Each structure stands twice: as structure tokens, then as C-alpha cells.
Short mmCIF file of C-alpha atoms in Angstrom, two decimals:
data_model
loop_
_atom_site.label_atom_id
_atom_site.label_comp_id
_atom_site.label_asym_id
_atom_site.label_seq_id
_atom_site.Cartn_x
_atom_site.Cartn_y
_atom_site.Cartn_z
CA MET A 13 82.44 72.67 80.26
CA ALA A 14 84.44 75.86 82.51
CA LEU A 15 81.91 78.42 83.59
CA SER A 16 81.32 81.65 82.66
CA ARG A 17 81.82 84.62 84.64
CA GLU A 18 78.01 84.27 84.72
CA GLN A 19 77.94 81.00 86.39
CA ILE A 20 80.84 81.59 88.51
CA ALA A 21 79.06 84.90 89.99
CA GLN A 22 76.01 82.42 90.32
CA ARG A 23 77.68 79.74 92.02
CA VAL A 24 78.90 82.23 94.75
CA ALA A 25 75.47 83.28 95.15
CA GLN A 26 74.44 80.06 96.09
CA GLU A 27 76.55 81.26 99.65
CA LEU A 28 74.63 84.12 100.31
CA LYS A 29 72.55 83.49 103.30
CA ASP A 30 69.14 85.35 104.49
CA GLY A 31 70.40 88.57 106.44
CA TYR A 32 73.96 88.63 104.89
CA TYR A 33 76.05 91.77 104.97
CA VAL A 34 78.06 90.97 101.90
CA ASN A 35 80.81 92.79 100.22
CA LEU A 36 81.82 92.10 96.73
CA GLY A 37 84.93 93.38 94.77
CA ILE A 38 85.25 94.65 91.56
CA GLY A 39 84.34 92.44 87.91
CA ILE A 40 82.89 88.75 88.78
CA PRO A 41 81.99 89.37 92.58
CA THR A 42 79.87 92.05 91.34
CA LEU A 43 77.66 90.21 89.24
CA VAL A 44 77.10 87.69 92.37
CA ALA A 45 74.31 90.78 92.58
CA ASN A 46 71.96 89.62 90.33
CA TYR A 47 71.41 86.18 91.65
CA VAL A 48 71.29 86.84 95.18
CA PRO A 49 68.31 83.93 95.77
CA GLN A 50 64.93 85.64 95.52
CA ASP A 51 63.64 84.10 99.19
CA ILE A 52 66.34 85.70 101.27
CA GLU A 53 67.75 89.60 101.57
CA VAL A 54 71.22 90.27 101.77
CA MET A 55 72.66 94.10 102.25
CA LEU A 56 75.19 94.85 99.86
CA GLN A 57 78.46 96.83 101.65
CA SER A 58 80.15 99.03 99.12
CA GLU A 59 83.99 99.73 101.10
CA ASN A 60 83.92 104.01 99.56
CA GLY A 61 80.70 104.59 101.91
CA LEU A 62 77.18 102.74 101.67
CA LEU A 63 74.95 100.04 103.36
CA GLY A 64 72.05 98.78 100.95
CA MET A 65 73.77 98.96 97.57
CA GLY A 66 70.60 99.14 95.07
CA GLN A 67 70.59 98.36 91.36
CA PHE A 68 72.45 100.88 88.32
CA PRO A 69 70.18 103.72 88.66
CA THR A 70 67.61 104.77 85.13
CA GLU A 71 69.31 107.99 83.22
CA GLU A 72 66.61 110.09 85.19
CA GLU A 73 67.88 108.82 88.40
CA ILE A 74 71.94 109.35 88.17
CA ASP A 75 73.21 111.09 90.71
CA ALA A 76 77.56 111.87 90.76
CA ASP A 77 77.25 111.82 94.58
CA LEU A 78 76.22 108.09 94.81
CA ILE A 79 78.68 105.64 93.61
CA ASN A 80 80.11 102.17 94.52
CA ALA A 81 83.77 101.18 94.84
CA GLY A 82 84.49 100.17 91.08
CA LYS A 83 82.94 104.65 90.54
CA GLN A 84 79.90 102.77 88.89
CA THR A 85 76.73 105.00 89.63
CA VAL A 86 74.41 103.21 91.29
CA THR A 87 71.42 103.99 93.53
CA MET A 88 69.92 102.80 97.44
CA ALA A 89 68.21 100.07 98.32
CA THR A 90 65.46 100.63 101.03
CA GLY A 91 67.16 100.43 104.29
CA ALA A 92 70.56 101.84 103.14
CA SER A 93 72.81 103.77 105.54
CA VAL A 94 75.91 106.05 104.52
CA PHE A 95 78.75 106.94 106.04
CA ASP A 96 82.63 108.06 105.60
CA SER A 97 85.30 105.87 104.89
CA ALA A 98 86.54 105.21 108.59
CA GLU A 99 83.12 103.93 109.69
CA SER A 100 82.91 101.12 106.39
CA PHE A 101 86.09 100.00 107.39
CA ALA A 102 85.81 99.64 110.54
CA MET A 103 82.96 97.76 109.75
CA ILE A 104 85.18 95.31 107.84
CA ARG A 105 88.17 95.85 109.53
CA GLY A 106 86.15 94.93 112.90
CA GLY A 107 85.10 91.67 111.05
CA HIS A 108 81.52 92.50 111.34
CA VAL A 109 80.70 92.10 107.64
CA ASP A 110 79.74 88.12 106.48
CA LEU A 111 80.83 87.65 103.27
CA THR A 112 83.29 89.52 101.09
CA VAL A 113 83.75 87.95 97.12
CA LEU A 114 86.60 89.24 95.71
CA GLY A 115 89.10 88.34 93.05
CA ALA A 116 92.74 87.11 92.54
CA PHE A 117 95.65 87.00 90.38
CA GLU A 118 96.47 83.52 92.26
CA VAL A 119 96.45 82.49 95.65
CA ASP A 120 98.25 79.45 97.48
CA VAL A 121 98.19 76.83 99.82
CA ASN A 122 98.72 78.05 102.25
CA GLY A 123 95.67 80.67 102.25
CA ASN A 124 97.52 83.35 100.56
CA ILE A 125 96.44 86.16 97.84
CA ALA A 126 98.21 88.15 95.48
CA SER A 127 95.67 90.73 93.80
CA TYR A 128 96.69 94.03 93.32
CA MET A 129 100.25 94.00 91.43
CA ILE A 130 101.83 92.54 89.01
CA PRO A 131 105.68 94.22 89.38
CA GLY A 132 106.73 96.39 86.07
CA LYS A 133 103.20 96.01 84.50
CA LEU A 134 100.11 96.99 86.84
CA ILE A 135 100.58 99.22 89.75
CA LYS A 136 97.28 100.44 90.22
CA GLY A 137 96.76 99.41 94.11
CA MET A 138 95.37 97.37 96.32
CA GLY A 139 92.07 99.60 97.27
CA GLY A 140 90.40 98.26 99.96
CA ALA A 141 91.62 94.33 99.19
CA MET A 142 93.73 93.94 101.78
CA ASP A 143 91.68 96.12 104.17
CA LEU A 144 89.02 93.40 103.07
CA VAL A 145 91.38 89.95 103.52
CA ALA A 146 92.32 90.83 107.06
CA GLY A 147 88.93 91.38 108.08
CA ALA A 148 86.65 89.20 107.09
CA ASP A 149 86.55 85.40 107.95
CA ASN A 150 84.49 84.32 105.46
CA ILE A 151 85.72 85.52 102.15
CA ILE A 152 85.65 83.20 98.64
CA VAL A 153 87.65 83.96 95.94
CA THR A 154 87.29 84.10 92.34
CA MET A 155 89.13 84.01 89.26
CA THR A 156 89.67 81.61 86.19
CA HIS A 157 91.68 78.05 87.60
CA ALA A 158 94.60 79.04 84.80
CA SER A 159 95.58 81.78 82.34
CA LYS A 160 94.83 81.55 78.63
CA HIS A 161 98.34 79.34 78.10
CA GLY A 162 97.06 76.93 80.79
CA VAL A 163 99.49 78.21 83.72
CA SER A 164 97.79 77.70 86.89
CA LYS A 165 96.75 80.48 89.46
CA LEU A 166 96.39 78.18 92.03
CA LEU A 167 100.29 77.78 93.09
CA ASN A 168 102.20 76.38 95.84
CA ASN A 169 103.47 79.70 96.45
CA CYS A 170 102.34 83.41 95.34
CA SER A 171 104.63 84.86 92.83
CA LEU A 172 103.39 87.92 92.85
CA PRO A 173 102.95 90.66 96.54
CA LEU A 174 100.64 89.57 98.61
CA THR A 175 97.38 91.49 99.01
CA GLY A 176 96.93 89.03 102.37
CA LYS A 177 98.77 86.60 104.22
CA GLY A 178 96.56 82.90 104.98
CA CYS A 179 93.38 84.26 104.70
CA ILE A 180 91.75 82.78 101.98
CA LYS A 181 89.56 79.49 102.49
CA LYS A 182 87.09 79.50 99.52
CA VAL A 183 88.44 79.70 95.95
CA LEU A 184 85.51 79.86 93.08
CA THR A 185 87.12 79.16 89.53
CA ASP A 186 85.90 78.49 86.25
CA LEU A 187 86.63 75.32 86.73
CA ALA A 188 85.88 74.36 90.49
CA PHE A 189 85.43 74.76 93.94
CA ILE A 190 88.24 74.48 96.44
CA GLU A 191 88.74 74.33 100.27
CA ILE A 192 92.10 75.74 101.42
CA LYS A 193 92.66 73.64 104.53
CA GLU A 194 96.29 72.46 106.29
CA GLY A 195 98.15 73.68 103.92
CA LYS A 196 96.44 71.75 100.84
CA PHE A 197 93.42 72.46 98.46
CA HIS A 198 90.59 70.71 98.73
CA LEU A 199 88.41 69.72 95.79
CA LEU A 200 84.71 70.40 96.99
CA GLU A 201 82.73 70.74 93.47
CA ARG A 202 83.51 70.33 90.04
CA ALA A 203 82.26 72.65 86.88
CA PRO A 204 79.69 70.23 85.35
CA GLY A 205 81.76 68.14 82.52
CA VAL A 206 84.62 69.32 84.18
CA SER A 207 87.07 65.99 85.18
CA VAL A 208 89.33 65.40 88.21
CA GLU A 209 92.27 64.72 86.14
CA GLU A 210 91.53 67.98 84.04
CA ILE A 211 91.51 70.14 87.34
CA ILE A 212 94.13 68.39 88.74
CA LYS A 213 96.21 69.04 85.67
CA LEU A 214 95.79 72.84 86.06
CA THR A 215 95.94 72.86 89.53
CA GLU A 216 100.03 73.78 90.91
CA GLY A 217 99.38 73.38 94.55
CA GLU A 218 98.54 70.05 95.77
CA LEU A 219 95.40 68.83 95.66
CA VAL A 220 93.27 66.25 97.64
CA VAL A 221 90.50 65.03 96.38
CA THR A 222 88.83 62.65 98.66
CA GLY A 223 85.31 60.32 97.07
CA ASP A 224 83.44 61.07 94.74
CA ILE A 225 83.31 65.05 93.28
CA PRO A 226 79.97 66.18 92.84
CA GLU A 227 79.49 68.68 90.00
CA MET A 228 78.38 71.93 91.01
CA ASN A 229 74.14 72.69 90.36
CA PHE A 230 72.83 75.52 89.10
CA MET B 5 87.04 137.28 109.69
CA ALA B 6 84.67 137.85 113.03
CA GLY B 7 84.17 135.17 115.39
CA PHE B 8 83.30 131.64 114.37
CA ASP B 9 82.25 132.64 111.19
CA LYS B 10 85.06 130.83 108.72
CA VAL B 11 83.55 132.09 105.00
CA VAL B 12 85.89 133.65 102.96
CA SER B 13 85.15 135.64 99.57
CA SER B 14 87.44 133.89 96.99
CA TYR B 15 89.25 131.08 96.08
CA GLU B 16 92.84 132.91 96.59
CA GLU B 17 91.82 133.70 100.21
CA ALA B 18 90.87 130.32 100.43
CA MET B 19 94.58 128.85 99.72
CA ALA B 20 96.49 131.22 101.05
CA GLY B 21 99.50 130.38 102.64
CA LEU B 22 99.82 127.04 100.13
CA THR B 23 103.69 127.09 99.73
CA ASP B 24 106.07 124.81 97.86
CA ASN B 25 106.93 121.32 99.39
CA MET B 26 103.92 121.39 101.93
CA THR B 27 101.53 118.27 102.74
CA VAL B 28 98.23 118.02 101.54
CA ILE B 29 95.64 115.77 102.51
CA ALA B 30 92.52 115.50 100.20
CA GLY B 31 88.90 114.21 100.57
CA GLY B 32 86.83 112.76 97.79
CA PHE B 33 86.93 108.95 96.26
CA GLY B 34 87.70 108.74 92.87
CA LEU B 35 86.19 112.06 91.32
CA CYS B 36 83.26 111.33 93.87
CA GLY B 37 83.35 114.26 96.82
CA ILE B 38 86.53 115.92 95.66
CA PRO B 39 87.57 119.09 96.50
CA GLU B 40 87.27 120.88 92.73
CA ASN B 41 88.06 124.18 92.89
CA LEU B 42 90.54 124.18 95.59
CA ILE B 43 92.58 121.59 93.65
CA SER B 44 92.34 124.18 90.64
CA GLU B 45 93.19 127.00 92.45
CA ILE B 46 96.63 125.11 93.53
CA LYS B 47 96.75 124.38 89.60
CA ARG B 48 96.76 128.22 89.59
CA LYS B 49 98.72 128.97 91.60
CA GLY B 50 101.45 126.74 90.60
CA THR B 51 103.05 125.53 93.84
CA LYS B 52 105.01 122.54 93.37
CA GLY B 53 106.34 119.90 95.44
CA LEU B 54 103.62 119.13 96.86
CA THR B 55 103.10 115.58 99.30
CA LEU B 56 99.01 114.69 98.30
CA VAL B 57 96.97 112.37 100.19
CA SER B 58 94.14 111.14 98.74
CA ASN B 59 92.54 107.74 97.87
CA ASN B 60 93.43 108.46 94.45
CA CYS B 61 94.54 110.85 91.62
CA GLY B 62 92.00 111.49 89.43
CA VAL B 63 91.85 111.26 85.97
CA ASP B 64 94.33 112.98 83.31
CA ASP B 65 91.89 116.21 83.21
CA PHE B 66 90.41 116.39 86.21
CA GLY B 67 90.29 116.20 89.64
CA LEU B 68 94.25 115.93 91.74
CA GLY B 69 94.64 115.05 88.22
CA VAL B 70 95.02 117.96 86.39
CA LEU B 71 98.56 118.51 89.17
CA LEU B 72 100.03 116.33 86.92
CA SER B 73 101.06 117.86 84.13
CA ASP B 74 102.61 120.93 85.39
CA ARG B 75 104.27 118.58 87.91
CA GLN B 76 103.33 119.84 91.18
CA ILE B 77 102.84 116.55 93.15
CA LYS B 78 106.17 115.42 94.65
CA LYS B 79 104.74 112.45 96.11
CA ILE B 80 101.44 111.17 96.33
CA VAL B 81 99.76 108.73 99.91
CA ALA B 82 96.98 107.03 97.53
CA SER B 83 95.30 103.27 97.66
CA TYR B 84 94.65 103.21 93.68
CA VAL B 85 96.12 105.17 91.03
CA GLY B 86 94.60 103.37 88.01
CA GLU B 87 93.05 105.78 86.22
CA ASN B 88 95.46 108.15 85.30
CA ALA B 89 97.35 107.98 81.93
CA GLU B 90 100.43 110.32 83.13
CA PHE B 91 100.21 109.54 86.82
CA GLU B 92 101.40 105.76 85.68
CA ARG B 93 104.19 107.44 83.07
CA GLN B 94 105.67 109.62 86.37
CA MET B 95 105.62 106.90 88.15
CA MET B 96 107.34 104.14 85.67
CA ALA B 97 109.54 106.88 84.97
CA GLY B 98 110.40 107.41 89.07
CA GLU B 99 109.34 111.19 88.43
CA LEU B 100 106.69 110.62 90.64
CA GLU B 101 107.69 108.97 94.09
CA VAL B 102 103.81 106.94 95.36
CA GLU B 103 103.11 105.35 98.70
CA LEU B 104 100.43 102.28 97.81
CA THR B 105 98.62 102.78 101.16
CA PRO B 106 95.52 100.35 102.06
CA GLN B 107 92.60 101.95 101.51
CA GLY B 108 90.94 101.19 105.15
CA THR B 109 94.26 101.98 106.27
CA LEU B 110 94.65 105.26 105.03
CA ALA B 111 90.63 106.01 106.46
CA GLU B 112 92.18 105.89 109.75
CA LYS B 113 95.15 107.44 109.08
CA MET B 114 93.86 110.84 108.98
CA ARG B 115 91.34 110.22 111.52
CA ALA B 116 94.24 109.15 113.85
CA GLY B 117 95.68 112.10 113.11
CA GLY B 118 93.11 114.35 113.17
CA ALA B 119 92.63 113.04 116.57
CA GLY B 120 95.55 113.28 118.13
CA ILE B 121 96.57 109.35 118.32
CA PRO B 122 100.51 109.16 116.40
CA ALA B 123 100.29 105.65 115.06
CA PHE B 124 97.54 102.70 115.78
CA TYR B 125 97.89 98.70 115.20
CA THR B 126 95.76 96.74 112.49
CA ALA B 127 96.12 93.61 110.54
CA THR B 128 95.91 95.12 106.77
CA GLY B 129 98.96 94.60 105.01
CA VAL B 130 100.83 91.92 107.43
CA GLY B 131 102.94 89.66 105.35
CA THR B 132 102.82 92.10 102.10
CA PRO B 133 104.39 94.71 100.76
CA VAL B 134 103.11 96.98 103.15
CA ALA B 135 104.18 95.51 106.31
CA GLU B 136 108.01 96.09 104.73
CA GLY B 137 110.02 98.25 107.75
CA LYS B 138 107.04 98.63 109.89
CA ASP B 139 107.19 97.37 113.57
CA GLU B 140 105.08 94.22 114.07
CA ARG B 141 103.10 93.04 117.55
CA THR B 142 101.62 90.22 118.24
CA PHE B 143 98.10 90.81 120.55
CA ASN B 144 96.05 87.49 120.98
CA GLY B 145 97.73 85.42 118.56
CA ARG B 146 97.60 88.34 115.68
CA GLN B 147 99.57 89.83 114.27
CA TYR B 148 99.62 93.20 113.22
CA ILE B 149 101.32 96.09 112.10
CA LEU B 150 102.44 99.67 113.12
CA GLU B 151 100.92 102.22 111.40
CA GLU B 152 101.44 106.06 111.76
CA ALA B 153 98.95 108.74 111.16
CA ILE B 154 98.96 111.09 109.04
CA THR B 155 98.36 114.83 109.49
CA GLY B 156 98.99 117.74 106.54
CA ASP B 157 99.70 121.44 105.92
CA PHE B 158 96.57 121.63 104.10
CA ALA B 159 93.28 120.06 104.67
CA ILE B 160 91.40 120.02 101.03
CA VAL B 161 87.69 119.63 101.79
CA LYS B 162 84.45 118.87 99.55
CA ALA B 163 81.38 119.18 101.64
CA TRP B 164 77.43 119.29 100.55
CA LYS B 165 76.31 121.92 102.70
CA ALA B 166 77.47 124.55 105.05
CA ASP B 167 76.76 126.91 107.86
CA ARG B 168 78.75 130.67 108.63
CA TYR B 169 80.74 128.53 111.31
CA GLY B 170 81.73 125.27 109.64
CA ASN B 171 79.34 122.88 110.30
CA LEU B 172 79.49 120.68 107.46
CA VAL B 173 77.04 118.33 106.14
CA PHE B 174 78.05 115.82 103.08
CA ARG B 175 75.91 114.17 100.99
CA LYS B 176 75.22 110.01 99.99
CA THR B 177 78.80 108.81 99.09
CA ALA B 178 80.25 112.03 98.52
CA ARG B 179 81.01 111.96 101.77
CA ASN B 180 84.03 109.39 101.47
CA PHE B 181 86.88 110.76 103.12
CA ASN B 182 86.08 114.19 103.51
CA PRO B 183 85.71 114.16 107.15
CA MET B 184 88.64 112.26 108.17
CA ALA B 185 90.54 114.99 106.04
CA ALA B 186 89.05 117.86 107.42
CA THR B 187 90.11 116.78 111.10
CA ALA B 188 94.00 116.42 109.78
CA GLY B 189 94.61 119.54 108.33
CA LYS B 190 96.11 122.83 109.92
CA ILE B 191 94.59 124.54 108.09
CA THR B 192 91.00 123.09 106.55
CA VAL B 193 89.62 124.61 103.62
CA VAL B 194 86.09 123.28 102.79
CA GLU B 195 84.20 124.24 99.62
CA VAL B 196 80.07 123.49 99.67
CA GLU B 197 77.17 124.19 97.36
CA GLU B 198 75.40 125.92 99.80
CA ILE B 199 76.00 128.34 103.00
CA VAL B 200 73.74 129.10 105.60
CA GLU B 201 72.62 130.67 107.95
CA VAL B 202 74.07 129.66 111.57
CA GLY B 203 70.80 127.61 113.36
CA GLU B 204 69.45 126.64 109.95
CA LEU B 205 71.17 123.47 110.33
CA ASP B 206 69.84 120.50 113.05
CA PRO B 207 72.38 120.18 115.44
CA ASP B 208 71.77 116.40 115.04
CA GLN B 209 72.54 115.80 111.55
CA ILE B 210 75.99 117.72 111.53
CA HIS B 211 79.02 115.80 110.79
CA THR B 212 81.72 117.30 110.87
CA PRO B 213 81.59 119.95 113.70
CA GLY B 214 82.72 123.62 112.75
CA ILE B 215 85.78 122.91 115.02
CA TYR B 216 87.58 121.09 112.50
CA VAL B 217 86.87 123.95 109.73
CA ASP B 218 89.18 126.90 109.40
CA ARG B 219 87.95 128.34 105.91
CA LEU B 220 85.22 127.65 103.40
CA ILE B 221 84.10 128.95 100.46
CA GLN B 222 80.86 128.06 98.33
CA GLY B 223 81.35 127.24 95.13
CA THR B 224 80.06 125.39 91.90
CA PHE B 225 80.68 122.20 90.99
CA GLU B 226 81.25 119.49 87.88
CA LYS B 227 80.20 116.99 89.54
CA ARG B 228 82.42 114.43 86.68
CA ILE B 229 81.08 110.80 86.42
CA GLU B 230 83.42 108.40 86.36
CA GLN B 231 81.45 105.25 85.31
CA ARG B 232 78.01 106.44 84.52
CA THR B 233 76.44 103.08 84.68
CA VAL B 234 72.62 102.52 84.05
CA ARG B 235 69.62 100.30 83.61
CA PRO B 236 66.93 100.54 80.88
CA SER B 237 63.83 102.99 82.96
CA SER B 238 61.39 100.22 81.72
CA ALA B 239 62.66 97.46 84.22
CA GLN B 240 61.85 99.87 87.47
CA GLY B 241 60.44 98.71 90.45
CA ALA B 242 62.32 96.00 91.48
CA LYS B 243 64.82 97.30 94.70
#
């Protein structure tokens, strides 16, 4: 079975390490915050200027001056700090964030990512995504493996305008956990009950399969 | 105006001198920390042909979005503009020029503009449409593009508190682009929730020194929330 949004978030959360500063993008990446393992501490960075993002506020706690990068009302965790946008992107661009998780429309075998624009259809802008992919060494892209019509999103060459070039090394889809290196996709894990053949069929770019591919553990 | 006292008595006075075709830099992220009343004053004045530099462009009936209905904006430099139907319509119809700029690059362009640095190299946007027409250079084996600083004829800023000298304190994530915007205007106009007497603010706690501020006014704010997300009160207690 393909992973649910929650399961994708759950699997990403397994990549979190104690002491990590993490930036979570909008959508599925945001859900990762719900699955931080109990025995570790991570601090969430929100690029509008908050390090140490807490959970959503109660009705009584709502503060219009305290939002996350998705413009949602949030709270601050104990030990949080706030700062301006230049400072926030100094952290991001300067490589101080340990892990970035963000969504995408397409990725390709060269680690290119397209996530911000569909010409003629969706022209909302890149927000902080270009800075995030340029600044982070450790990035996990979360996305569906293929469109509803079975068209692969893991390509030889991205067809949409790029958000970043050669910067993506790990992709977690609803079907597979994939590493990108040396111009190829490498299959690391598969979703429970999803066969290697199904994944190959829905992956346009070359997919290297070495030995038995384990199922993801939850 | 006496000495360093920056306080003006009306919004009309605050935005005096803004004329057609000027560039205005605005603080704010989404609807958080936006200079609501200064925007309203620009709408009231009816100034046209403006180039606006702001991370976002408000929503249809609030924030910078209110300047769209009377076609006051000629061009906008922003990182994310998706929350506004009229914006999309004007952009698609070619009535509004849009320069999409990565958020961190936009912040740095303002910061550099205010700091007297004409341009800077960044890896953000290399190999993307953002890099088109820009100088590229390699440092330590990595490619970077040259991005130019931004300054404005006016900067409009929202802070939480100020003293009469224009020393500013921001609150939580309403700070966002405001401190950079404050440095990058030829005329920087700031509106705040509270003006206190000089000497009341702890110098160690001031985010933006008054040297950047030309005009200061106290206003009242709606502070509209874009995405009201809550958890039930019973779930309280977790960090």
C-alpha cells in the first residue's frame, strides 16, 4: 500500500537526530513535527523568524504576532528565539540548519528540484524554498511518487522551472525511500506491500536496485 | 519636529511626499507585522504607479492587496504572492509586473541596500529562472549569482513599541522584514502600538536604532490572522 501523508511524515521523523535544528516546509513536512521520537530533542526553525516553534495555540493563546512560515498561528517552545528575516536566512543559507524537509512537484536524477511554479497555472512564488535547498546539505524531499494518472515525478530531467540545481540527495515518496547519487536514483526502502517492480514502473529516471530492498518500518 | 523627536501627528503627515511612480519597501510577512494604517493612507492618497517591495502582497481586502483594486501598484518584488485572487488576475492579464525573488535574497537585498552594499553573491537561485541575466561567479568551487541591493523612496514599517527618538522594539514574529525595510528607505515611516518617552526603553533591548527612522506614529491595528490554527485546550501541557 502507498503510504498515507501521516506515514510519510512518520518515516521522515525516523531521520531526526537528537539536537537537530530542522526546517519543515508546508504540507506533509509540517506533519513531521507530530512524530518526533520521545527520547530526542529537536528544534523547529520557521523561516519567517522563529527557532523553537511549538504546537498550535489554544483559543486563549492565539497571538496574531506569532505565526509560522505557513502563516498559521503557533506557539513558542521553551528555549525559543525570534529574529528578523535576514537573520533567519543567514541560518538557512549559512548551512546552520541540520535538516530541511520540503515538498516538490518533480525531482530528477541529477538532484534538481522543481517545486514552486507551473507556468500558466500556478505562479505563487518560491517563498524561502530556493534559499532552503541552496543552503542545506541535508534535505529530504517528500512527494507522491507519481501523479493520479500514473505519470512519474522522479524524472530524467525536471520539466518545470527549477527551485534548485543538484541539491537533492534524498526523496521519500508514498512508495519508496530513494537516494540520488552519481546521476541515478537508488532504491533504499519500499513502502510496506509495494513491490520493487511497481516502483520501477513509476520511476522515469534510472533506478538502481541493489539486493533485497527492505520494507519501511514503522 | 524638534531634535530627534520623530513623532508626527497624522497619517497624512506620515506619508507626505509620496508621489506617483515611487518605490516603497514594506515590512511584514503575510498579514503579520504589516503597517496596516500606512497602507490605508497610501490607498486614501491614491498614489499610482508604485513599485512595491514586500515579501507578500496581502489578501484581497487587507494588507497591500487593498492597493490592487485601484491599480496603484505597477510592479511588485516579492517571494510569495499566492493568497490573492485579484493579484493573480492582474498578473495573468499582464497589468501587474511581478519580480519573484527568493525570500532570503529579498531580505538580504533590503539589508544590503540599507547597509550601503550595492550587491552580493548568493548560491540561492543558481540554475533556476532567478539566475537569468545575472552575473555568475565561482568561489571555492561553488557557483553563486550576483544579486543587487534594494533601496526605496519610502519604507513603511510596523513595530510594537518605540520611543520618541524612533528606537524600535518588535514583537515575536511580527519582526520579520521590518528591521531591514527600516534601513532601506530614503524616508522611513514607522507605525507602532505604543510610543513611550525617551529613556524608557532599555538600550540593550532595542532592535532598530532610531537613526534609521524619519517619521513615527502611533496607531491602532486590526492584526488580522491569515490561518487560525488551534489545538483543543484539553491537549495542554505538552511543550
